[in-house]
Amino acid sequence: MPTLVRHAAVVVDPAVPSCEWRLSEAGREAARALALPNGAVLTSPEPKARETAELAGLAAVVDERLREVSRPWSDDYVAEVERWFAGEAPEGWERREDALTRLSGALDGFDGVAVSHGLAISLYAGLSFDEWRALPFPAVVTC
């Protein structure tokens, strides 16, 4: 069973695609403080996930399937996430079924640490919208 790690806190910049965001100073400190099990490690290709793994002292292999759920920028992100959790498909969002298929391809049968993102982790672990909202940066979820 995988141990899923949500990346540490980032610097949010609407002018930069979220898949390119970097960790904040507080995020870098939190990533350094993570205590994770030894063994195989996978990470999303996004810089915030790769940085989290590296600062946690993990030698991770990048797996494209661990990227965050694809979506456009939104000024009402939380409301759109709630709709997505409810099974709706906000315009431009990756379908839940497609995201779960790619995540399952990477994580089913994997017994190690996987550094990924809040929506991806929540979908794979079967978390609710409220559980997603409660996830800190970083967060550790054991499936």
JSON list of C-alpha atoms in Angstrom, two decimals, residues 7-29 31 43-55 62 117 137:
[
{"chain": "A", "resi": 7, "resn": "HIS", "atom": "CA", "xyz": [3.53, 18.50, -1.60]},
{"chain": "A", "resi": 8, "resn": "ALA", "atom": "CA", "xyz": [4.47, 21.30, 0.80]},
{"chain": "A", "resi": 9, "resn": "ALA", "atom": "CA", "xyz": [3.10, 24.86, 0.61]},
{"chain": "A", "resi": 10, "resn": "VAL", "atom": "CA", "xyz": [3.73, 26.90, -2.53]},
{"chain": "A", "resi": 11, "resn": "VAL", "atom": "CA", "xyz": [3.92, 30.48, -3.67]},
{"chain": "A", "resi": 12, "resn": "VAL", "atom": "CA", "xyz": [0.63, 30.99, -5.53]},
{"chain": "A", "resi": 13, "resn": "ASP", "atom": "CA", "xyz": [1.08, 33.15, -8.62]},
{"chain": "A", "resi": 14, "resn": "PRO", "atom": "CA", "xyz": [-1.93, 33.44, -10.97]},
{"chain": "A", "resi": 15, "resn": "ALA", "atom": "CA", "xyz": [0.44, 34.59, -13.73]},
{"chain": "A", "resi": 16, "resn": "VAL", "atom": "CA", "xyz": [2.24, 31.21, -13.61]},
{"chain": "A", "resi": 17, "resn": "PRO", "atom": "CA", "xyz": [0.52, 27.89, -14.39]},
{"chain": "A", "resi": 18, "resn": "SER", "atom": "CA", "xyz": [-0.01, 25.95, -11.15]},
{"chain": "A", "resi": 19, "resn": "CYS", "atom": "CA", "xyz": [1.97, 23.03, -12.57]},
{"chain": "A", "resi": 20, "resn": "GLU", "atom": "CA", "xyz": [5.04, 25.32, -12.46]},
{"chain": "A", "resi": 21, "resn": "TRP", "atom": "CA", "xyz": [4.62, 26.71, -8.93]},
{"chain": "A", "resi": 22, "resn": "ARG", "atom": "CA", "xyz": [7.53, 26.40, -6.49]},
{"chain": "A", "resi": 23, "resn": "LEU", "atom": "CA", "xyz": [7.59, 25.85, -2.76]},
{"chain": "A", "resi": 24, "resn": "SER", "atom": "CA", "xyz": [7.44, 28.82, -0.41]},
{"chain": "A", "resi": 25, "resn": "GLU", "atom": "CA", "xyz": [10.11, 29.23, 2.27]},
{"chain": "A", "resi": 26, "resn": "ALA", "atom": "CA", "xyz": [7.68, 27.79, 4.83]},
{"chain": "A", "resi": 27, "resn": "GLY", "atom": "CA", "xyz": [6.99, 24.93, 2.42]},
{"chain": "A", "resi": 28, "resn": "ARG", "atom": "CA", "xyz": [10.69, 24.18, 2.06]},
{"chain": "A", "resi": 29, "resn": "GLU", "atom": "CA", "xyz": [11.09, 24.08, 5.86]},
{"chain": "A", "resi": 31, "resn": "ALA", "atom": "CA", "xyz": [9.37, 19.44, 3.49]},
{"chain": "A", "resi": 43, "resn": "THR", "atom": "CA", "xyz": [6.98, 11.78, -7.52]},
{"chain": "A", "resi": 44, "resn": "SER", "atom": "CA", "xyz": [4.84, 13.90, -9.76]},
{"chain": "A", "resi": 45, "resn": "PRO", "atom": "CA", "xyz": [6.81, 15.78, -12.42]},
{"chain": "A", "resi": 46, "resn": "GLU", "atom": "CA", "xyz": [5.63, 19.13, -11.05]},
{"chain": "A", "resi": 47, "resn": "PRO", "atom": "CA", "xyz": [8.38, 21.20, -9.37]},
{"chain": "A", "resi": 48, "resn": "LYS", "atom": "CA", "xyz": [6.48, 21.53, -6.06]},
{"chain": "A", "resi": 49, "resn": "ALA", "atom": "CA", "xyz": [6.26, 17.74, -5.70]},
{"chain": "A", "resi": 50, "resn": "ARG", "atom": "CA", "xyz": [9.83, 17.10, -6.85]},
{"chain": "A", "resi": 51, "resn": "GLU", "atom": "CA", "xyz": [11.13, 19.76, -4.43]},
{"chain": "A", "resi": 52, "resn": "THR", "atom": "CA", "xyz": [9.13, 18.25, -1.57]},
{"chain": "A", "resi": 53, "resn": "ALA", "atom": "CA", "xyz": [10.61, 14.81, -2.23]},
{"chain": "A", "resi": 54, "resn": "GLU", "atom": "CA", "xyz": [14.14, 16.14, -2.57]},
{"chain": "A", "resi": 55, "resn": "LEU", "atom": "CA", "xyz": [14.00, 18.27, 0.59]},
{"chain": "A", "resi": 62, "resn": "VAL", "atom": "CA", "xyz": [9.37, 10.91, -11.66]},
{"chain": "A", "resi": 117, "resn": "HIS", "atom": "CA", "xyz": [-1.07, 16.67, -5.10]},
{"chain": "A", "resi": 137, "resn": "PHE", "atom": "CA", "xyz": [0.70, 21.28, 3.19]}
]
